[in-house]
mmCIF file of C-alpha atoms in Angstrom:
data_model
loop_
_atom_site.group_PDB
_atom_site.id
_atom_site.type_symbol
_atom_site.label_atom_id
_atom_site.label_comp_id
_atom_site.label_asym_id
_atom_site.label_seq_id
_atom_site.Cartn_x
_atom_site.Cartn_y
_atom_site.Cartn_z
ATOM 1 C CA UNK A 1 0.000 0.000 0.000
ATOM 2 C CA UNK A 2 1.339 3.098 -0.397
ATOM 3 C CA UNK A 3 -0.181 6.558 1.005
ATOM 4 C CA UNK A 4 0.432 10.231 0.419
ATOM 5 C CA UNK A 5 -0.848 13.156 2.986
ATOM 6 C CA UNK A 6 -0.210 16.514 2.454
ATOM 7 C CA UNK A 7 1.966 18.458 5.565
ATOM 8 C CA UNK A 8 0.118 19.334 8.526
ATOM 9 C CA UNK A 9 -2.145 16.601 7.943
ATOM 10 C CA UNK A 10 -2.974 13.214 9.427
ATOM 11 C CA UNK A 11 -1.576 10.106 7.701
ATOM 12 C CA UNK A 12 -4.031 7.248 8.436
ATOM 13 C CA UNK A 13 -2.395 3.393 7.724
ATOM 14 C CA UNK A 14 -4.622 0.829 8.422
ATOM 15 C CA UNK A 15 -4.641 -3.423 7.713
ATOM 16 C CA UNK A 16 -7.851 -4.713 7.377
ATOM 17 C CA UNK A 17 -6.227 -8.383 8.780
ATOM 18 C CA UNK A 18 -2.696 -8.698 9.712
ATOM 19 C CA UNK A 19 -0.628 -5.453 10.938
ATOM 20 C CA UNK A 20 1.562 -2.656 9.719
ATOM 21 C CA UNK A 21 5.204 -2.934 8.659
ATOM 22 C CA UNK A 22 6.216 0.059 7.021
ATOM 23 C CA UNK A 23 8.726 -0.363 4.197
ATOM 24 C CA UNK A 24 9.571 3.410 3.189
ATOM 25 C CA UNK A 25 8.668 6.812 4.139
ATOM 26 C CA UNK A 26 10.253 10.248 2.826
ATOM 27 C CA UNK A 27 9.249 13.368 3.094
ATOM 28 C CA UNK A 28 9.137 16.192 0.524
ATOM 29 C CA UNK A 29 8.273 16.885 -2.970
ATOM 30 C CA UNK A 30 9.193 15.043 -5.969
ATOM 31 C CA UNK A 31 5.845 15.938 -7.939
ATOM 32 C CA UNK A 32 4.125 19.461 -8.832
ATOM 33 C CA UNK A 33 1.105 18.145 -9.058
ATOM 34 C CA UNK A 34 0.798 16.234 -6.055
ATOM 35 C CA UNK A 35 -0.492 18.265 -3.111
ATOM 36 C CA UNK A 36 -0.707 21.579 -5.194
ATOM 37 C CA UNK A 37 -4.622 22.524 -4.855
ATOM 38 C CA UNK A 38 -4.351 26.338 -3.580
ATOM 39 C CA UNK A 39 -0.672 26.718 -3.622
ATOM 40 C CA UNK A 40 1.475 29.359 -5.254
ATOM 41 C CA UNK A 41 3.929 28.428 -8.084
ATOM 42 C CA UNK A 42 7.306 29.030 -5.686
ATOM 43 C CA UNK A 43 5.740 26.531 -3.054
ATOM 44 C CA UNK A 44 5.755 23.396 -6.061
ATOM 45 C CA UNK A 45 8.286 24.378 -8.436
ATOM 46 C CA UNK A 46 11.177 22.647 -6.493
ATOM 47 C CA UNK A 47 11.125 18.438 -7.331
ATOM 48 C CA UNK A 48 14.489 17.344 -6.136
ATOM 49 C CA UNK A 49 13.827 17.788 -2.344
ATOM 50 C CA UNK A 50 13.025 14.429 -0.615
ATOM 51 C CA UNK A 51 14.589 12.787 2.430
ATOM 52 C CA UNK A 52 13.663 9.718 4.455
ATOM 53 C CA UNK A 53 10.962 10.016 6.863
ATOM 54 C CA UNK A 54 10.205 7.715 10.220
ATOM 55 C CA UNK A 55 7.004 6.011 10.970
ATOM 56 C CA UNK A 56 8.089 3.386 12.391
ATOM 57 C CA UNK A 57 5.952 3.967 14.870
ATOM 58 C CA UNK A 58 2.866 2.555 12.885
ATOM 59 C CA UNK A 59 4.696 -0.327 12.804
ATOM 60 C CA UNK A 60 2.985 -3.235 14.408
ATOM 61 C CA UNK A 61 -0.348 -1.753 14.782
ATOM 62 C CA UNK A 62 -4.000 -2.408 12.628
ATOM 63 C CA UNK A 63 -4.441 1.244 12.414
ATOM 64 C CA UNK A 64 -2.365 4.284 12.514
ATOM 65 C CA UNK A 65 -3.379 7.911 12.499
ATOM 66 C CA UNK A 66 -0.042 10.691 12.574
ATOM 67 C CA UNK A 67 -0.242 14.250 12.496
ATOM 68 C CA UNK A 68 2.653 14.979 9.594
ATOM 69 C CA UNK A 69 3.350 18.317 11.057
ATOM 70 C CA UNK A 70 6.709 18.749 12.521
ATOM 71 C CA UNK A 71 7.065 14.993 12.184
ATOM 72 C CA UNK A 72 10.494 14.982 10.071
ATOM 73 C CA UNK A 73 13.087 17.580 11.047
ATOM 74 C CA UNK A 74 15.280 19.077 9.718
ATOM 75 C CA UNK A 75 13.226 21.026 6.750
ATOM 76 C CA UNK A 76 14.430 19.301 3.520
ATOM 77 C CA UNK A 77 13.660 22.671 1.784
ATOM 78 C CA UNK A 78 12.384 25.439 3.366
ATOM 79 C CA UNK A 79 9.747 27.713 1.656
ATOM 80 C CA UNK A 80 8.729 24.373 -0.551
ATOM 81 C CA UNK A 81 5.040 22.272 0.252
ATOM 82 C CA UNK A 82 5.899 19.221 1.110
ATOM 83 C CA UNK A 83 4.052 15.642 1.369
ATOM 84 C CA UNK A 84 4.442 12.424 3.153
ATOM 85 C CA UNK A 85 4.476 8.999 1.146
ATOM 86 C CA UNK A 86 4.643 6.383 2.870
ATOM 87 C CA UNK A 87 5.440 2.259 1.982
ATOM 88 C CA UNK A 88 3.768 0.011 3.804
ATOM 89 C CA UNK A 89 2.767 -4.072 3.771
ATOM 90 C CA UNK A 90 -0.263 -5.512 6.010
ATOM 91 C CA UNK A 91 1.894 -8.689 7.614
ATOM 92 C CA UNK A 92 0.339 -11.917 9.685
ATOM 93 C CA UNK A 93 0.497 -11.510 13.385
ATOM 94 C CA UNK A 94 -1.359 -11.466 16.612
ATOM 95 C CA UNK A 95 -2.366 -8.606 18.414
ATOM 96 C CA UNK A 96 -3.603 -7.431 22.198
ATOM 97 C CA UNK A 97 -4.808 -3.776 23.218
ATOM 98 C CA UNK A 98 -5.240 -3.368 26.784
ATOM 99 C CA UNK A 99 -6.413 0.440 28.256
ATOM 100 C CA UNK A 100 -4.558 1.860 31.326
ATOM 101 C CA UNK A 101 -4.833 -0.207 34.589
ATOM 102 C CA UNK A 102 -5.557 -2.974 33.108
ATOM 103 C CA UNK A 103 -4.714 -6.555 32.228
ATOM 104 C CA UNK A 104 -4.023 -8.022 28.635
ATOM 105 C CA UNK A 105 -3.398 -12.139 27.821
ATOM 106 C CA UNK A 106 -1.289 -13.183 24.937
ATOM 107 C CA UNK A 107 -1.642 -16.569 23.962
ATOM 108 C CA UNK A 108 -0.573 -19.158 21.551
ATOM 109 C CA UNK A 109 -2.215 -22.077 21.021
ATOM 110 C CA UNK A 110 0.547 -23.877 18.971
ATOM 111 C CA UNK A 111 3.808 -22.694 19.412
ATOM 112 C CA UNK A 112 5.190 -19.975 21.535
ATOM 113 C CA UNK A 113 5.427 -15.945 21.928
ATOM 114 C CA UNK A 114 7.904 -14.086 20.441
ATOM 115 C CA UNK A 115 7.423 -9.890 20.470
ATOM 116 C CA UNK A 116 7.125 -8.505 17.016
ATOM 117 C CA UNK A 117 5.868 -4.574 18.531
ATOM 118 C CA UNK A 118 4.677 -2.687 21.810
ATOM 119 C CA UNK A 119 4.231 0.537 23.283
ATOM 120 C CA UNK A 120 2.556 1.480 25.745
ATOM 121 C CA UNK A 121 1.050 5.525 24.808
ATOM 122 C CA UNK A 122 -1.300 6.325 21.985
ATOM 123 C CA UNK A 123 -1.449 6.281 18.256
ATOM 124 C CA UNK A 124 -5.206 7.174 17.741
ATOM 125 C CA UNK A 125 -7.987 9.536 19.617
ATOM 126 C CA UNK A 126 -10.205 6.100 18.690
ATOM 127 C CA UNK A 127 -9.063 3.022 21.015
ATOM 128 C CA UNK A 128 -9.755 3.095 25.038
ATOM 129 C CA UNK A 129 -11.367 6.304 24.284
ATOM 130 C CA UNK A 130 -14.783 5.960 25.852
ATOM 131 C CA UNK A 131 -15.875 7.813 28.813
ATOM 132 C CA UNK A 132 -12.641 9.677 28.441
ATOM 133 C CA UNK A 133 -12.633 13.760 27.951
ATOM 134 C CA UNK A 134 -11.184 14.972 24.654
ATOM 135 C CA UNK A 135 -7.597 16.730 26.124
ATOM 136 C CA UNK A 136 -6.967 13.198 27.198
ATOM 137 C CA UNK A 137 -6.598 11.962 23.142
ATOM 138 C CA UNK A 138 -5.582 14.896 21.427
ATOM 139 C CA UNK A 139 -1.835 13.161 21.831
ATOM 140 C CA UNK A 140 -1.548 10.695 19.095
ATOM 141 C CA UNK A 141 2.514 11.202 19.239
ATOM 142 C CA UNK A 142 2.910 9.350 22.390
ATOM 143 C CA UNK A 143 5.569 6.461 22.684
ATOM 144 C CA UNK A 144 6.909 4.699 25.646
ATOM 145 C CA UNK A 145 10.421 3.431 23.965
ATOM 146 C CA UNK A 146 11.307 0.659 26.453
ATOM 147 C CA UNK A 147 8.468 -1.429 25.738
ATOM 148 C CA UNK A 148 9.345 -3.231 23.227
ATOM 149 C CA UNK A 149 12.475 -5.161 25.252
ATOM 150 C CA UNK A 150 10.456 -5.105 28.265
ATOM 151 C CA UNK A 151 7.787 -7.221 27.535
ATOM 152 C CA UNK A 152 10.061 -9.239 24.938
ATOM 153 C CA UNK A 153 12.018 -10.553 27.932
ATOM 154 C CA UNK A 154 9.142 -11.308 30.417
ATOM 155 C CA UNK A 155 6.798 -12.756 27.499
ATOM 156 C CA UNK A 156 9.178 -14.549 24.458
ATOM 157 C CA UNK A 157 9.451 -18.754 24.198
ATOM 158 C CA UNK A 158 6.343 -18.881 26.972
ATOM 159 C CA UNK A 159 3.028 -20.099 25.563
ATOM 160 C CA UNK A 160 0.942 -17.912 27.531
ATOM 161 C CA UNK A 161 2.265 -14.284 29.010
ATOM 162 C CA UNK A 162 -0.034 -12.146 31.352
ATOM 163 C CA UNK A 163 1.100 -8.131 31.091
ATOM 164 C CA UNK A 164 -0.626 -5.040 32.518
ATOM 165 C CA UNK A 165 -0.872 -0.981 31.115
ATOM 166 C CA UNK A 166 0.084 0.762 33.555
ATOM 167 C CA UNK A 167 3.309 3.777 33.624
ATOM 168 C CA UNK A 168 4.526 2.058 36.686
ATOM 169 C CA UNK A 169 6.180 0.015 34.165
ATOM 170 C CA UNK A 170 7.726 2.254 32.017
ATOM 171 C CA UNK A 171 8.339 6.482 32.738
ATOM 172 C CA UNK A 172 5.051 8.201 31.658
ATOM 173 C CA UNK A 173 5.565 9.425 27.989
ATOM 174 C CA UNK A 174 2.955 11.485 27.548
ATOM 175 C CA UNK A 175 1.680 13.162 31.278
ATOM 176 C CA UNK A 176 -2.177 13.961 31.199
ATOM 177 C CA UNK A 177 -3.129 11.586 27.776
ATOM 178 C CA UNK A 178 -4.886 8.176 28.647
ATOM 179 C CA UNK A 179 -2.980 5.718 27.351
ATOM 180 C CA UNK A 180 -3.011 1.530 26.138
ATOM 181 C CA UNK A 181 -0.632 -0.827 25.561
ATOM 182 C CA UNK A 182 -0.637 -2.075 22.182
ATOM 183 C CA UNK A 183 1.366 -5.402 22.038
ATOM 184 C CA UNK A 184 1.674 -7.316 17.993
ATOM 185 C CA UNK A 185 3.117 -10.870 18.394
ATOM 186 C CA UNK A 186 3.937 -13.980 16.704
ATOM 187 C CA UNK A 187 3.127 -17.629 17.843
ATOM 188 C CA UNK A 188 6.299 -19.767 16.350
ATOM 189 C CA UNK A 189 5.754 -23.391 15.656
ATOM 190 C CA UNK A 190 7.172 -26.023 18.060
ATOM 191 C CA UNK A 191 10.485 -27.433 17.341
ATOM 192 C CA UNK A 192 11.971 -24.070 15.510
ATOM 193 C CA UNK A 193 15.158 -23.171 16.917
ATOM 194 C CA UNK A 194 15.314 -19.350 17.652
ATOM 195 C CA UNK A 195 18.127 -16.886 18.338
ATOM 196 C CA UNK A 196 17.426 -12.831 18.695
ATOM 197 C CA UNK A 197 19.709 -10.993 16.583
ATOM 198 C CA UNK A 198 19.498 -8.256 14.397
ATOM 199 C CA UNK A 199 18.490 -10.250 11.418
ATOM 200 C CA UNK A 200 15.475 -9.889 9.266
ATOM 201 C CA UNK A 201 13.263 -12.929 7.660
ATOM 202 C CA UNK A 202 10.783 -12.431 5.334
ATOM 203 C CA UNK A 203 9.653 -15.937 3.541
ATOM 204 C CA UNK A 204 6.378 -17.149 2.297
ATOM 205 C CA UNK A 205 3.350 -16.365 4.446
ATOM 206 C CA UNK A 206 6.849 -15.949 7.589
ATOM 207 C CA UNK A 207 7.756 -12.549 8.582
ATOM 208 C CA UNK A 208 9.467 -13.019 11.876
ATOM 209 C CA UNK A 209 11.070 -10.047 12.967
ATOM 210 C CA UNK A 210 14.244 -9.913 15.121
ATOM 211 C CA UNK A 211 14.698 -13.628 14.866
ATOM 212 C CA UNK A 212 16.493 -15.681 13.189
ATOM 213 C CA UNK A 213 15.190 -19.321 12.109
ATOM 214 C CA UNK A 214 16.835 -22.326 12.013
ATOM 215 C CA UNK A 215 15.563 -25.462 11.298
#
């Protein structure tokens, strides 16, 4: 899939099954005609002005909704309109949302946990939002970066992992927004041999990442 938003806009990503694994993202203009509706000839004229982006923090998650403004610094152009395009495939996993103060259960059936995403914040103004007043999910910027190895040490090779939302955890990254943890995981087969590393495997219907397969 790939996705274009216009600066100062939200970029929505979203996987109708699986969950997002973002491939590419710059930031820029390589187009006049992309993003021009209502903008002056000295704002579109430059096309060589593109640098990578970073939303990688859609990664993992069903649906993702980012405010582009201010998102990729420093300004690849100044006095240019610029646009986001973004990369992305839907890939196979499991995944767990559990709102503040409470308890989530992963679960595999056959085979056992390993961590693909988490982060404990918030990415939309949609999920755990009821009952909650708007300042708390205006935020949609809000990561917690120490999730991810946290919950991959106390949850990987077990078949069932309890975990619990809370900023207790982890240093509140985002004071007054109500935040979830959103956990994406993947139940490997019995009888694969795994070692985390830095290595990448994308095969067939496989995408295991941070793991390396041998069997």
């Amino acid at each position: 899939e790939t996705v274009v938003t216009c600066d100062g806009f939200v970029q929505h990503l979203s996987c109708d099954t699986g969950v997002i694994s973002v491939q590419s993202a710059t930031y820029g203009r390589t187009s006049s005609q992309i993003c021009s509706f209502g903008r002056p000839q000295s704002q579109i004229s430059n096309t060589w002005c593109s640098i990578n982006g970073s939303l990688e923090m859609c990664d993992g998650l069903r649906t993702c909704g980012l405010n582009t403004q201010g998102l990729s610094t420093p300004d690849p152009c100044f006095g240019t309109y610029k646009y986001y395009t973004t990369n992305y495939i839907c890939i196979p996993a499991e995944t767990s949302v559990t709102c503040h103060g409470g308890y989530g259960y992963l679960k595999c059936k056959n085979g056992k946990i390993q961590i693909n995403t988490a982060n404990y914040g918030r990415t939309d103004k949609i999920t755990c939002s009821q009952g909650r007043p708007s300042k708390q999910l205006q935020n949609t910027n809000c990561f917690s970066p120490n999730s991810l190895i946290t919950f991959s040490k106390y949850c990987n090779g077990r078949e069932r992992c309890e975990v619990y939302a809370t900023h207790m955890i982890f240093t509140d990254p985002c004071f007054g927004t109500y935040k979830y943890l959103a956990i994406s995981y993947f139940c490997l087969p019995h009888g694969i041999r795994e070692y985390l590393s830095s290595c990448l495997i994308l095969h067939s219907f496989c995408y295991f990442q941070e793991v390396c397969l041998e069997y």
